[in-house]
Tab-separated table of C-alpha atoms in Angstrom:
chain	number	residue	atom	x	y	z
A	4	UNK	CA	7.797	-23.435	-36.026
A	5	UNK	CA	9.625	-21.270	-33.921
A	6	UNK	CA	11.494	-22.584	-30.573
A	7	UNK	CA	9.541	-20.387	-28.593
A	8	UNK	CA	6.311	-21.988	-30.329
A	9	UNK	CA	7.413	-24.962	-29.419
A	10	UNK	CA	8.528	-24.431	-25.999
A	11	UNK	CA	5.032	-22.652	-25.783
A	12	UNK	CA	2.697	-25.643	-27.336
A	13	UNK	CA	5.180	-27.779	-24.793
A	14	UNK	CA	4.140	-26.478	-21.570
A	15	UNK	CA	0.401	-26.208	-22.689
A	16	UNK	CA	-0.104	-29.396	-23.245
A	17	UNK	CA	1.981	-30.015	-20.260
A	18	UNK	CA	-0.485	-28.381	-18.099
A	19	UNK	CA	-3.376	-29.782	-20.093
A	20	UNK	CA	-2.564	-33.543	-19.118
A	21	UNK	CA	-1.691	-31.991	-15.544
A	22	UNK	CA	-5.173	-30.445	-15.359
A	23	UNK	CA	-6.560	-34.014	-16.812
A	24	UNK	CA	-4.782	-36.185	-13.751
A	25	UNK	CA	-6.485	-33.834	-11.582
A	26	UNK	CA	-10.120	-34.553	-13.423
A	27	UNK	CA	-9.684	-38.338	-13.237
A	28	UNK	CA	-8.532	-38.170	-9.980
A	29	UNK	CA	-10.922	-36.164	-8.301
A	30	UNK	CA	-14.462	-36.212	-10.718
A	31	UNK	CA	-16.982	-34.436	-8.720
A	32	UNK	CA	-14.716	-31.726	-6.822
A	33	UNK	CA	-12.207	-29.878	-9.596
A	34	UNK	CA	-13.848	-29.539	-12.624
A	35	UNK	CA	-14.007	-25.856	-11.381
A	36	UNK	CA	-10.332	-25.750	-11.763
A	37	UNK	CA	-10.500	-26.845	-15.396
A	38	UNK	CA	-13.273	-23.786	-15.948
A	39	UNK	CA	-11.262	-21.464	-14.318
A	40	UNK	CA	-8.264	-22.643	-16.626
A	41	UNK	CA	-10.424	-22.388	-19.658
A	42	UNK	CA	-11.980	-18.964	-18.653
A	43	UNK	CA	-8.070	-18.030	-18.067
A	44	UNK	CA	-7.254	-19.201	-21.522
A	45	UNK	CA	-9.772	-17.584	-23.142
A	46	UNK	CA	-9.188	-14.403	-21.713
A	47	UNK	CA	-5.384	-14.800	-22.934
A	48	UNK	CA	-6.213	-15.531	-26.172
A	49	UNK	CA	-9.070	-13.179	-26.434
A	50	UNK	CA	-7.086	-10.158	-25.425
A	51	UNK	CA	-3.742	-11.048	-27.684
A	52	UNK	CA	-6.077	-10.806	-30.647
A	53	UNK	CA	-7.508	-7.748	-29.463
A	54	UNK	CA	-3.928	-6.316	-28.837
A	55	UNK	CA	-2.896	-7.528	-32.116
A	56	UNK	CA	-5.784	-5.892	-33.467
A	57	UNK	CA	-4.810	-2.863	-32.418
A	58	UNK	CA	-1.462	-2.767	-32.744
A	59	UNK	CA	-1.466	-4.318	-36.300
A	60	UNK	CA	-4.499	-6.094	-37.535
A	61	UNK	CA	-6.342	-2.891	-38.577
A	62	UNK	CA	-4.372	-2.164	-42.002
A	63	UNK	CA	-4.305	-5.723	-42.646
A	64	UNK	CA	-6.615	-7.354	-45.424
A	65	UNK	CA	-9.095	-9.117	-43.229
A	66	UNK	CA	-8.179	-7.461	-40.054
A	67	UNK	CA	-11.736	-7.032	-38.708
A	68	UNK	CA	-11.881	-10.764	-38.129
A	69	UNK	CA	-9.005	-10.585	-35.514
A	70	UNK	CA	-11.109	-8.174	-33.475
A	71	UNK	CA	-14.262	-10.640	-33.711
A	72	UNK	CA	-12.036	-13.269	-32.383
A	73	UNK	CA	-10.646	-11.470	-29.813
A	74	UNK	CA	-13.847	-9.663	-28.951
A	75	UNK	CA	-15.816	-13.750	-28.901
A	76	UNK	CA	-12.978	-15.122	-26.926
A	77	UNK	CA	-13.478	-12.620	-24.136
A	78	UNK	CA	-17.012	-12.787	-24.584
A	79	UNK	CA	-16.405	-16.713	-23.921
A	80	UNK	CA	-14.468	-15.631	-21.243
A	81	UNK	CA	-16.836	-13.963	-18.935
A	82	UNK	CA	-19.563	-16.141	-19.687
A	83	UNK	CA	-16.919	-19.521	-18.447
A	84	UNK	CA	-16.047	-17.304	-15.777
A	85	UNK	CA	-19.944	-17.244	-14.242
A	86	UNK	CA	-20.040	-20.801	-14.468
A	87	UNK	CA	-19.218	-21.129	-10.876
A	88	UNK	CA	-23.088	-21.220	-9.090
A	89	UNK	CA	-24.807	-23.943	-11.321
A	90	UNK	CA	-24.489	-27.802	-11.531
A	91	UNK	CA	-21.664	-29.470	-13.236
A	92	UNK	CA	-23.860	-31.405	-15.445
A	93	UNK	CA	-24.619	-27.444	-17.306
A	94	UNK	CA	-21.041	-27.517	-16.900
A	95	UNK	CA	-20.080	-30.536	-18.449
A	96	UNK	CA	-22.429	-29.481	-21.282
A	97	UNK	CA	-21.141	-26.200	-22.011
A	98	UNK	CA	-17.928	-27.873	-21.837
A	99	UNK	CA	-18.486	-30.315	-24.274
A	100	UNK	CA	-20.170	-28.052	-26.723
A	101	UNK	CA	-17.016	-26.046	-26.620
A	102	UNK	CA	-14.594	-29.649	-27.253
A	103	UNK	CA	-17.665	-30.570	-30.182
A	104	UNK	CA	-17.362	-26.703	-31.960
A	105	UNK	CA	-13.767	-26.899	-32.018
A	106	UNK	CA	-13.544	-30.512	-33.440
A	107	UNK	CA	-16.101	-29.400	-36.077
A	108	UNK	CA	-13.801	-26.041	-36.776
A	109	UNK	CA	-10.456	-28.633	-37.152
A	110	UNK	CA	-12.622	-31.051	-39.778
A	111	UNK	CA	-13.434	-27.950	-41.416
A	112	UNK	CA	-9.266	-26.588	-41.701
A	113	UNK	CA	-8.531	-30.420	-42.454
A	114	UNK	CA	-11.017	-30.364	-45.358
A	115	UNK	CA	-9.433	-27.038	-46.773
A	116	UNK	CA	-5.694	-28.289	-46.065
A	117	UNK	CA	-6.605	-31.293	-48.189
A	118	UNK	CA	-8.072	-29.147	-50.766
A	119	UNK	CA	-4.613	-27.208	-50.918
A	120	UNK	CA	-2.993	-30.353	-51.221
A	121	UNK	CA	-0.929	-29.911	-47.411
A	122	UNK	CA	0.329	-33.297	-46.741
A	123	UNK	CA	-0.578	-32.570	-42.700
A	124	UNK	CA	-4.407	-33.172	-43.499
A	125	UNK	CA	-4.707	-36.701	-42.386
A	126	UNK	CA	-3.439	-35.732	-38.823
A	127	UNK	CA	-5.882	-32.821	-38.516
A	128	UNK	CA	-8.575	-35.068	-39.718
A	129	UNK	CA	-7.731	-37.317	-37.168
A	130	UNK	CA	-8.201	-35.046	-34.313
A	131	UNK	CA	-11.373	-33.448	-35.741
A	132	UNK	CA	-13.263	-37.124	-35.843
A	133	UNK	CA	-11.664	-38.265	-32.705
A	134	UNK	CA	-12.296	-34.535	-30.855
A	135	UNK	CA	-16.179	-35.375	-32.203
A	136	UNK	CA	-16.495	-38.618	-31.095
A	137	UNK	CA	-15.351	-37.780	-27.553
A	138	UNK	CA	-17.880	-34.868	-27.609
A	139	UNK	CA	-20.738	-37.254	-28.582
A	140	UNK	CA	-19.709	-39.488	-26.044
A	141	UNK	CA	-19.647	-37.471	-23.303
A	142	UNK	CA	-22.899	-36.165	-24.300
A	143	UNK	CA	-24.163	-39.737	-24.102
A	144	UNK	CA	-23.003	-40.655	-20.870
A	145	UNK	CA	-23.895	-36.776	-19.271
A	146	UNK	CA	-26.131	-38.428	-17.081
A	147	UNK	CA	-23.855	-40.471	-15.185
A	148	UNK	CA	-21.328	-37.519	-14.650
A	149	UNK	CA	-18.476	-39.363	-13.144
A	150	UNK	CA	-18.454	-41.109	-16.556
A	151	UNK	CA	-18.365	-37.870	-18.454
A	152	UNK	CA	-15.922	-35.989	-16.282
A	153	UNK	CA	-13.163	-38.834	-17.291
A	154	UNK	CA	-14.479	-39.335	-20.781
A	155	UNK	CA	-13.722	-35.581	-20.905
A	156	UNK	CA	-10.513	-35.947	-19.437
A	157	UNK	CA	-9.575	-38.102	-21.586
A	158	UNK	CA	-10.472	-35.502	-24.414
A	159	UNK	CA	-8.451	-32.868	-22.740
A	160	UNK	CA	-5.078	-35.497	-23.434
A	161	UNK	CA	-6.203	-35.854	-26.595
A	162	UNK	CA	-5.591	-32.268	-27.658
A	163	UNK	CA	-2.419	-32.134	-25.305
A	164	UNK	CA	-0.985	-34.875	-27.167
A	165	UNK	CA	-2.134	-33.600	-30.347
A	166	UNK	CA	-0.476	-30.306	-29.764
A	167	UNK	CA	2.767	-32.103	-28.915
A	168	UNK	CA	2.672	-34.206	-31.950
A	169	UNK	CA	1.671	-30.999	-34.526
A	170	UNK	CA	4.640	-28.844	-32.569
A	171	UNK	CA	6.958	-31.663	-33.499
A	172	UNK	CA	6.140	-31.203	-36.957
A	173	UNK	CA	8.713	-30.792	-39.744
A	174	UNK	CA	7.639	-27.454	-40.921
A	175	UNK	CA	8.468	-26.204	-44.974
A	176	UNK	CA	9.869	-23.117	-45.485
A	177	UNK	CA	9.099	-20.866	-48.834
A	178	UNK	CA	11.879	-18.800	-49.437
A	179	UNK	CA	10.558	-16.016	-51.611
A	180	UNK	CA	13.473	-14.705	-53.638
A	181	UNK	CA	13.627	-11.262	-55.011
């Protein structure tokens, strides 16, 4: 990985476990500040797929699935963005089913990395059944929303961390000599 990746994945997760201090400290009040974050993100991310796209995606093999990322994660975008009029316990479940889709999508690249025999499965694993579990917790205790903000919270460190520790990765090389 790159410095800049790291320094990148570094500061995310920085402000991650910021954004998490402020959900366990305040429950009921900021959760708006974690949607606006994740509306943020989304946008980011949807538009530097779209740019990508655009730039260099469309005369690569499989290119077209760049632009449906990019073209989902804005999508995503605007739809976290009207979040701001209805209760937080719609809130809390929207966030959640976002946590739950992407723990299923990392159990799903774990399963392949095994398959191809990477030796990093076991820590993607990891954070797919623990990313689930926190999901189906929080969608347990949704009625008692207090519960589920910090349950959440405590979610939202769990990818921080787990970006930290997959940054600090020793990465292989493959030299490919002429």
């Amino acid at each position: 990985m790159r410095k800049l990746q790291l320094i990148g994945n570094t500061v995310i997760s920085i402000i991650l476990i910021f954004l998490a201090l402020v959900l366990i400290l305040e429950p009921k009040n900021n959760y708006w500040i974690v949607v606006g974050v994740l509306s943020f993100a989304l946008v980011i991310f949807g538009f530097r797929y779209l740019i990508f796209y655009f730039f260099l995606g469309r005369k690569m093999v499989g290119g077209k699935s760049l632009l449906y990322r990019g073209i989902i994660a804005v999508d995503f975008a605007a739809f976290t963005m009207s979040l701001n009029d209805i209760p937080i316990t719609y809130v809390m479940l929207y966030l959640l089913v976002v946590h739950a889709i992407y723990g299923v999508i990392s159990l799903l690249h774990a399963r392949e990395m095994k398959r191809s025999g990477s030796p990093g499965w076991r820590i993607g694993m990891v954070y797919a059944i623990g990313n689930l579990i926190l999901s189906v917790l929080c969608l347990i205790f949704l009625g008692k929303i207090e519960t589920a903000v910090y349950i959440y919270a405590v979610s939202i460190i769990y990818s921080a961390l787990h970006r930290i520790v997959t940054a600090l990765q020793p990465r292989e090389m493959v030299a490919i000599q002429p």
